[in-house]
PDB file of C-alpha atoms in Angstrom:
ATOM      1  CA  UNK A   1      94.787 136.146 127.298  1.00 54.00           C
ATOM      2  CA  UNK A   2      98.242 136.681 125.788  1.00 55.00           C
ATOM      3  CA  UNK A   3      99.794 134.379 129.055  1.00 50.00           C
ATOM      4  CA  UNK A   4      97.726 131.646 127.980  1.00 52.00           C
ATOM      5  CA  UNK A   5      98.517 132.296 124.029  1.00 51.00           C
ATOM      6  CA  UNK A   6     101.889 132.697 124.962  1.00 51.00           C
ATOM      7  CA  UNK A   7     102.381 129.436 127.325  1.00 53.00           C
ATOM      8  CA  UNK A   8      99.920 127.423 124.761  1.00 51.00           C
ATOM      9  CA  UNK A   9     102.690 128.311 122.032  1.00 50.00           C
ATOM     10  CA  UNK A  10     105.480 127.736 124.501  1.00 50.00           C
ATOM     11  CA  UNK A  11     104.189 124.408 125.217  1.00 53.00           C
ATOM     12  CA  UNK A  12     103.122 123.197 121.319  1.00 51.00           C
ATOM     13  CA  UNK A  13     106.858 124.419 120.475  1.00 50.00           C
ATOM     14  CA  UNK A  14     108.418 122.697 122.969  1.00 49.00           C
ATOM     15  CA  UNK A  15     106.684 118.930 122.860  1.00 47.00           C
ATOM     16  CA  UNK A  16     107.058 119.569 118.992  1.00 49.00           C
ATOM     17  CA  UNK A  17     111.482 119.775 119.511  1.00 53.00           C
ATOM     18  CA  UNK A  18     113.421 116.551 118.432  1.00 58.00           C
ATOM     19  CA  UNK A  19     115.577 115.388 120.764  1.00 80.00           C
ATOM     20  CA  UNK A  20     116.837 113.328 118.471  1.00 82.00           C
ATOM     21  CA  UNK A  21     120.764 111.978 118.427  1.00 92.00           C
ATOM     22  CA  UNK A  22     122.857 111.307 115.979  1.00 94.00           C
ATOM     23  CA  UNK A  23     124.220 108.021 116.049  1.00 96.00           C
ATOM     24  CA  UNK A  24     127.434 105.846 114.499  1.00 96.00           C
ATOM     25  CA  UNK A  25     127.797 102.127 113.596  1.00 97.00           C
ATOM     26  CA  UNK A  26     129.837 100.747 116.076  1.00 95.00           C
ATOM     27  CA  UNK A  27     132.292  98.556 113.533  1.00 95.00           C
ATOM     28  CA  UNK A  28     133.501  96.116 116.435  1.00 94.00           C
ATOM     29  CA  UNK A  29     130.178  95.072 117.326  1.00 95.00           C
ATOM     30  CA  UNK A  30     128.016  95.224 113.564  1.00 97.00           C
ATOM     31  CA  UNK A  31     128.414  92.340 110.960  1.00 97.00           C
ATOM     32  CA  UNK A  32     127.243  93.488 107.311  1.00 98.00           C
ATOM     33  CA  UNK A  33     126.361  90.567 105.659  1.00 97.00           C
ATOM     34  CA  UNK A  34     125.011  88.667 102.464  1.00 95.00           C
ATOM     35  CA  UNK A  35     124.065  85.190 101.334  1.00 91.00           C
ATOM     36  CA  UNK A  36     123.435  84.340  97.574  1.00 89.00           C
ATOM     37  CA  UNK A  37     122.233  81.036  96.223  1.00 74.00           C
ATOM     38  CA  UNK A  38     124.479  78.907  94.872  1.00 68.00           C
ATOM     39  CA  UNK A  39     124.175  75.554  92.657  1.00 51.00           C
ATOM     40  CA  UNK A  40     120.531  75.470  93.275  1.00 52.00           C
ATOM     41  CA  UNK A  41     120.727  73.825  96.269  1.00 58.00           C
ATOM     42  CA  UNK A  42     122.201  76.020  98.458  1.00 63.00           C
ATOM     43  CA  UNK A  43     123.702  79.585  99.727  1.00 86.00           C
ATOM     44  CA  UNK A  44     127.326  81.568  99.672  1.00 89.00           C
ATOM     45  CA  UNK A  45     127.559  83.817 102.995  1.00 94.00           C
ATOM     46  CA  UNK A  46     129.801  86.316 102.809  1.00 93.00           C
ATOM     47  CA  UNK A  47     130.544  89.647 104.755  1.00 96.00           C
ATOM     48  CA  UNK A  48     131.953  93.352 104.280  1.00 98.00           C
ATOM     49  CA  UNK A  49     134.579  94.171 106.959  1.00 97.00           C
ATOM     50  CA  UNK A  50     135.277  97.703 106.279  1.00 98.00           C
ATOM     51  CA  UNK A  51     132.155 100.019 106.574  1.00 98.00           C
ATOM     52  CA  UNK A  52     130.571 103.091 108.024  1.00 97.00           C
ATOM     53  CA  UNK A  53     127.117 104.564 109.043  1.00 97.00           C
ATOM     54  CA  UNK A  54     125.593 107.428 110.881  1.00 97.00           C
ATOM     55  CA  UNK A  55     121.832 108.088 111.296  1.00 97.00           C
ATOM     56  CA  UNK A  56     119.757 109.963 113.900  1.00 96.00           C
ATOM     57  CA  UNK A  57     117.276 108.849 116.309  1.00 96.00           C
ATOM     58  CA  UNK A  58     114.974 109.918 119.094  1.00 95.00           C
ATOM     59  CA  UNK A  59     114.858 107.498 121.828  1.00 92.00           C
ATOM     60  CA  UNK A  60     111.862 108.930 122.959  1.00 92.00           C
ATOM     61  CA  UNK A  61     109.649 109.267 120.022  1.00 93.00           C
ATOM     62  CA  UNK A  62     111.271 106.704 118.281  1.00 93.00           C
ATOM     63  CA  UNK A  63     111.637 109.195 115.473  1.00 95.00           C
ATOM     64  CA  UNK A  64     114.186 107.679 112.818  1.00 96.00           C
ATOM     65  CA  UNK A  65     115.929 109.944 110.057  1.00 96.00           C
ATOM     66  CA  UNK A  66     119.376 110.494 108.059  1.00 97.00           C
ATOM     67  CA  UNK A  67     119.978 107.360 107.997  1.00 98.00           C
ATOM     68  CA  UNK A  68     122.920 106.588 105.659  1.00 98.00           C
ATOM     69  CA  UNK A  69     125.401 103.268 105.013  1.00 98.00           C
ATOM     70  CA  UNK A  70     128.725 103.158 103.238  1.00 98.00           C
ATOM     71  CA  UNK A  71     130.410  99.733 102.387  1.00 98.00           C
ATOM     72  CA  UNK A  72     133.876  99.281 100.992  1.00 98.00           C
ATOM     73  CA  UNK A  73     133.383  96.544  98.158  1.00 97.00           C
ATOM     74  CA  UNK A  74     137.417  95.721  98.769  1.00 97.00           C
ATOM     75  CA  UNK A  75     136.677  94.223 102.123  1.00 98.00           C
ATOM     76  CA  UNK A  76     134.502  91.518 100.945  1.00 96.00           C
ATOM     77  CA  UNK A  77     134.993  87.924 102.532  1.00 97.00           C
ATOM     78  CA  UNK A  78     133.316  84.690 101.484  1.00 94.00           C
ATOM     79  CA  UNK A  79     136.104  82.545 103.255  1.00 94.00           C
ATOM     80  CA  UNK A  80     137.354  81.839  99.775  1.00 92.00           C
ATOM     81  CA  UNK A  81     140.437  83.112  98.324  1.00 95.00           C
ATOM     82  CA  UNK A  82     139.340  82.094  94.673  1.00 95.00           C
ATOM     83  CA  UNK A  83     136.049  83.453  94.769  1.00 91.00           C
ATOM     84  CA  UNK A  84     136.357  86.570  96.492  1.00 95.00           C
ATOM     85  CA  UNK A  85     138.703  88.053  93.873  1.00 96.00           C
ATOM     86  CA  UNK A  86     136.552  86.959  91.422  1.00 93.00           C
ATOM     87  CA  UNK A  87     133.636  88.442  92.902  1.00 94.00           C
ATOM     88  CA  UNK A  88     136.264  91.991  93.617  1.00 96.00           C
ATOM     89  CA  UNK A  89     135.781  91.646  89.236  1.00 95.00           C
ATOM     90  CA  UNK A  90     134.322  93.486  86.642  1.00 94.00           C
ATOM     91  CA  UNK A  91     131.995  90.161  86.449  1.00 91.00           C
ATOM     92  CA  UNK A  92     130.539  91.542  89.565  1.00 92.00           C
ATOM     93  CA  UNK A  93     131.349  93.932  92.037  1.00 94.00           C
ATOM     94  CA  UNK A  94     134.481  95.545  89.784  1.00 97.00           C
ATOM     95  CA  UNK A  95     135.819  97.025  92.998  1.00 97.00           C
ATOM     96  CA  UNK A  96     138.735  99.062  90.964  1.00 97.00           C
ATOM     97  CA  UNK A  97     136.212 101.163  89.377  1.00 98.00           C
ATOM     98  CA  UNK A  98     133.021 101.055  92.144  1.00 98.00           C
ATOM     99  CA  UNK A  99     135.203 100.834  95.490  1.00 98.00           C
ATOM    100  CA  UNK A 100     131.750 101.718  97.604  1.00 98.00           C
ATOM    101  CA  UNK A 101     128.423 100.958  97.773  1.00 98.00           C
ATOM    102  CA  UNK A 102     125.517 102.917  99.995  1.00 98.00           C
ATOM    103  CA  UNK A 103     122.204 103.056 100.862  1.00 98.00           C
ATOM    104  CA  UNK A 104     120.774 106.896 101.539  1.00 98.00           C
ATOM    105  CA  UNK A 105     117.256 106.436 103.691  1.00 98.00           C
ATOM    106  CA  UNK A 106     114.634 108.649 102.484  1.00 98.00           C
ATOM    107  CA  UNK A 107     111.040 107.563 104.558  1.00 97.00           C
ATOM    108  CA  UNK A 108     110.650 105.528 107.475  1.00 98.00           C
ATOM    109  CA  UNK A 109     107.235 103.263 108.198  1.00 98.00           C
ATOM    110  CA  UNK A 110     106.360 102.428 111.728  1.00 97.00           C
ATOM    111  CA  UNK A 111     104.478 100.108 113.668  1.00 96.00           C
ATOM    112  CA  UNK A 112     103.123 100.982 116.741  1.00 93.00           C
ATOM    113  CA  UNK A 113     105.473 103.401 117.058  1.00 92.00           C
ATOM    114  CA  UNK A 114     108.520 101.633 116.342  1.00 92.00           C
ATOM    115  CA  UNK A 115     110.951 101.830 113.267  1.00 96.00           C
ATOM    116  CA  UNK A 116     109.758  98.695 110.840  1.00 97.00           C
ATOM    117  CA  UNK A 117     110.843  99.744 107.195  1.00 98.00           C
ATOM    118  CA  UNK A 118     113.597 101.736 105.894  1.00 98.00           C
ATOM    119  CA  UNK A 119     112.932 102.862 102.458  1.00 98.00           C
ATOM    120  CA  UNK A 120     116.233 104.239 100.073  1.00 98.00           C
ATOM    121  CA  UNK A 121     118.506 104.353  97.886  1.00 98.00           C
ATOM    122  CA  UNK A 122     120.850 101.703  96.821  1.00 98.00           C
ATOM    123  CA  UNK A 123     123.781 102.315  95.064  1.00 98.00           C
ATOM    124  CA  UNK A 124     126.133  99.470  93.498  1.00 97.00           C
ATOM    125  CA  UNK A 125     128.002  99.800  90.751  1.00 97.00           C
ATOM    126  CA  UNK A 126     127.136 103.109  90.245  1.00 97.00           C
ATOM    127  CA  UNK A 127     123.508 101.925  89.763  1.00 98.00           C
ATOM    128  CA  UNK A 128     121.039 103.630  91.483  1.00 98.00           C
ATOM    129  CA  UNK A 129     117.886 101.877  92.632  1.00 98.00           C
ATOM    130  CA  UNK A 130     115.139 101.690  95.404  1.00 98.00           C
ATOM    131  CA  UNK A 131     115.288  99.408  98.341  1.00 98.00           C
ATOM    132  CA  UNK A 132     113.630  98.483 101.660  1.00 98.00           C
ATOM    133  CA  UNK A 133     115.191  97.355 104.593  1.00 98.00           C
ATOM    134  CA  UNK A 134     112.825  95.551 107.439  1.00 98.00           C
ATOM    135  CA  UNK A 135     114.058  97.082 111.070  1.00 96.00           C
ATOM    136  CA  UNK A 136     113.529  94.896 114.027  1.00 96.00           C
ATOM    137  CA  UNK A 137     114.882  97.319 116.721  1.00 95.00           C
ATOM    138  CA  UNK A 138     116.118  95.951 120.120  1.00 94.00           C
ATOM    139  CA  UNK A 139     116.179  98.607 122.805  1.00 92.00           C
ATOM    140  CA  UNK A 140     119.303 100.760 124.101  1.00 89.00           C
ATOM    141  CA  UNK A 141     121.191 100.357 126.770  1.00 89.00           C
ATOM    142  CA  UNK A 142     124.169 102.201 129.074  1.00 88.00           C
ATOM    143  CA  UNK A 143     126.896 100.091 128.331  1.00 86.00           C
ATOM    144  CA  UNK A 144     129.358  99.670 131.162  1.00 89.00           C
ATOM    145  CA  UNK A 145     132.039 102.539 129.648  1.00 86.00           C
ATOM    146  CA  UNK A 146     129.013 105.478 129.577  1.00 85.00           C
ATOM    147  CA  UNK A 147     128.407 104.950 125.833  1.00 85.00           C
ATOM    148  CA  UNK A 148     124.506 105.043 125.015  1.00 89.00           C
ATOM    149  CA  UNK A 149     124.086 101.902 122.892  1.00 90.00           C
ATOM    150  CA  UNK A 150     121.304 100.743 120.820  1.00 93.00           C
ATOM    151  CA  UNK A 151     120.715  97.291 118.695  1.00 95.00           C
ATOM    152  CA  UNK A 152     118.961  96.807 115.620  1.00 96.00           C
ATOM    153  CA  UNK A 153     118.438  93.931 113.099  1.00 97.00           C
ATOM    154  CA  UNK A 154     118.158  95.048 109.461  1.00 98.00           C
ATOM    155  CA  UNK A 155     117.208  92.874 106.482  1.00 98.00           C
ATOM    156  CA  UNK A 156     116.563  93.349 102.530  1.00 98.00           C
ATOM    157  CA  UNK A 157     116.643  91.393  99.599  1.00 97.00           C
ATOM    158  CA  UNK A 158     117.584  92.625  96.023  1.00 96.00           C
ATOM    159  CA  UNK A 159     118.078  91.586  92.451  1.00 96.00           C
ATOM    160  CA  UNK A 160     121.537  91.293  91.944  1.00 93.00           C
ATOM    161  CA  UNK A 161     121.082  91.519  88.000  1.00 94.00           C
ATOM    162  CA  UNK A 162     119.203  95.165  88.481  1.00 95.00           C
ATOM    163  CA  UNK A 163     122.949  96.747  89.778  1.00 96.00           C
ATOM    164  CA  UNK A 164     124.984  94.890  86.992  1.00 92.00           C
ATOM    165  CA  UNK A 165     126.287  91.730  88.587  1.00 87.00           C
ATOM    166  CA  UNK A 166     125.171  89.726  85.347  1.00 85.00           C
ATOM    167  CA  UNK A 167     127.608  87.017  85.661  1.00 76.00           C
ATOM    168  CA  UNK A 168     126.344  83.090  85.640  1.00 72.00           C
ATOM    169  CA  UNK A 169     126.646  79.877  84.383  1.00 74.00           C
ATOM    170  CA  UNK A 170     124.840  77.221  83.237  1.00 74.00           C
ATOM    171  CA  UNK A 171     124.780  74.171  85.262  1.00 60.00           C
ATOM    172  CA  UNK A 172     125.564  70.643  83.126  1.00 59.00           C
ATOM    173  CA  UNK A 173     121.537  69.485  84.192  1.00 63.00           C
ATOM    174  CA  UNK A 174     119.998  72.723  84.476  1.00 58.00           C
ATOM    175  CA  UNK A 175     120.290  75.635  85.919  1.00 56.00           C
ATOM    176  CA  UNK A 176     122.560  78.376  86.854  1.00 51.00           C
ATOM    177  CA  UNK A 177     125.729  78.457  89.887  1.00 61.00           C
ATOM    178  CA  UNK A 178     124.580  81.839  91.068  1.00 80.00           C
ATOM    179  CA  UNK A 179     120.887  82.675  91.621  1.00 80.00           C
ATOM    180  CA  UNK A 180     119.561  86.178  91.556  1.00 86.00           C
ATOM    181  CA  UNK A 181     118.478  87.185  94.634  1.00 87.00           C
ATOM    182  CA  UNK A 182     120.646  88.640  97.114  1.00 94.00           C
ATOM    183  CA  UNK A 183     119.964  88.500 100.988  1.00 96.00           C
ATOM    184  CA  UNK A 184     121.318  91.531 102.902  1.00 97.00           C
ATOM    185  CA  UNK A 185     121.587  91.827 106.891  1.00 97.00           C
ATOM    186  CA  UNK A 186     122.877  94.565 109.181  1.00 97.00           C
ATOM    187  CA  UNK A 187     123.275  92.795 112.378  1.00 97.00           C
ATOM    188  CA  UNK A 188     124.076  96.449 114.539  1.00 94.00           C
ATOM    189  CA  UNK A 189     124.828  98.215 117.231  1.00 95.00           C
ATOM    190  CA  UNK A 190     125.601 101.990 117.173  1.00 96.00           C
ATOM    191  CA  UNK A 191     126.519 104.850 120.075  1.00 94.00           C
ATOM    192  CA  UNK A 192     125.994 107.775 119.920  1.00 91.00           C
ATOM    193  CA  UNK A 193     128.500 109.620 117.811  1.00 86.00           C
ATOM    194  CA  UNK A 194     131.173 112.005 119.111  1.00 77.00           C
ATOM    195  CA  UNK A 195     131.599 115.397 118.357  1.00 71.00           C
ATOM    196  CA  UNK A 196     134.482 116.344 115.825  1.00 65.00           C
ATOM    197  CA  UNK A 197     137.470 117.386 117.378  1.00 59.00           C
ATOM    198  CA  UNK A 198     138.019 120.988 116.349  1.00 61.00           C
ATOM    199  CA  UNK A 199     140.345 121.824 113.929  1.00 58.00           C
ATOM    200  CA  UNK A 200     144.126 122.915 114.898  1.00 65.00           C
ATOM    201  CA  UNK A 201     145.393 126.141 114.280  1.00 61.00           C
TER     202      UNK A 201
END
């Protein structure tokens, strides 16, 4: 009797162990991106080039957690000289005084046992408020240097006006230049992360 308790234990332990990994954006191979509308008519694309993410995952059970984004607000690029440092302003981003923004995950939906929404935190400006991010995960792969790699799609759209970037104005027949709704997309890859070097003596 206490061999099968013990193995029945032994085995409900055992299937119950993550195996899950902790992973890293890979920077050379993720685009962070946004589009806003513009004039009415159409959209501004820009992207963040400096960022940083980490989050872990089981390959096996698909089991997402941790996950957590920074972006450097001073790397912004719209292709525009003009209206990047005005969008690096207090009118919107004020990068002097909010250098970073991040998102903090706190629950993860699935469907059929995948990753499909990332719930969170957002933080711009200092500003603190919930958002979800849609996951459309690709698969991992060995890539051809040993690294375990694995590709995801991430997408969420936000009010621009609920973190502070108020800024606008009024069109000559209507309107505003900048509309409110802000499109954001991770376009990733990560691998899994390596383990700090340990500190000299």
């Amino acid at each position: 009797m206490r061999v099968l308790l013990f193995s029945f234990l032994a085995t409900t332990l055992f299937s119950a162990t993550s195996f899950a990994e902790k992973f890293e954006l890979d920077k050379s191979h993720t685009d962070v991106s946004f589009r806003a509308p513009h004039l009415m008519v159409s959209k501004v694309k820009g992207r963040f080039e400096k960022f940083e993410g980490t989050f872990d995952f089981d390959e096996k059970t698909q089991k997402l957690e941790n996950v957590f984004v920074k972006v450097f607000t001073t790397s912004l690029n719209t292709n525009e000289k003009d209206r990047d440092k005005h969008l690096r302003t207090a009118d919107f981003f004020d990068v002097n005084k909010y250098p970073e923004m991040t998102f903090k995950g706190t629950k993860v939906d699935y469907d059929n046992g995948k990753p499909d929404k990332i719930h969170g935190d957002l933080t711009i400006r200092g500003i603190t408020k919930p958002a979800v991010f849609d996951i459309d995960y690709k698969g991992a792969v060995n890539d051809p240097w040993g690294n375990r790699v694995i590709s995801f799609e991430a997408e969420s759209k936000v009010n621009r006006k609920d973190f502070g970037l108020n800024w606008n104005k009024a069109m000559d027949k209507g309107g505003w230049v900048v509309g409110d709704e802000i499109e954001i997309e991770i376009d990733g890859e990560a691998k899994v992360a390596k383990p700090a070097a340990p500190a000299k003596k």
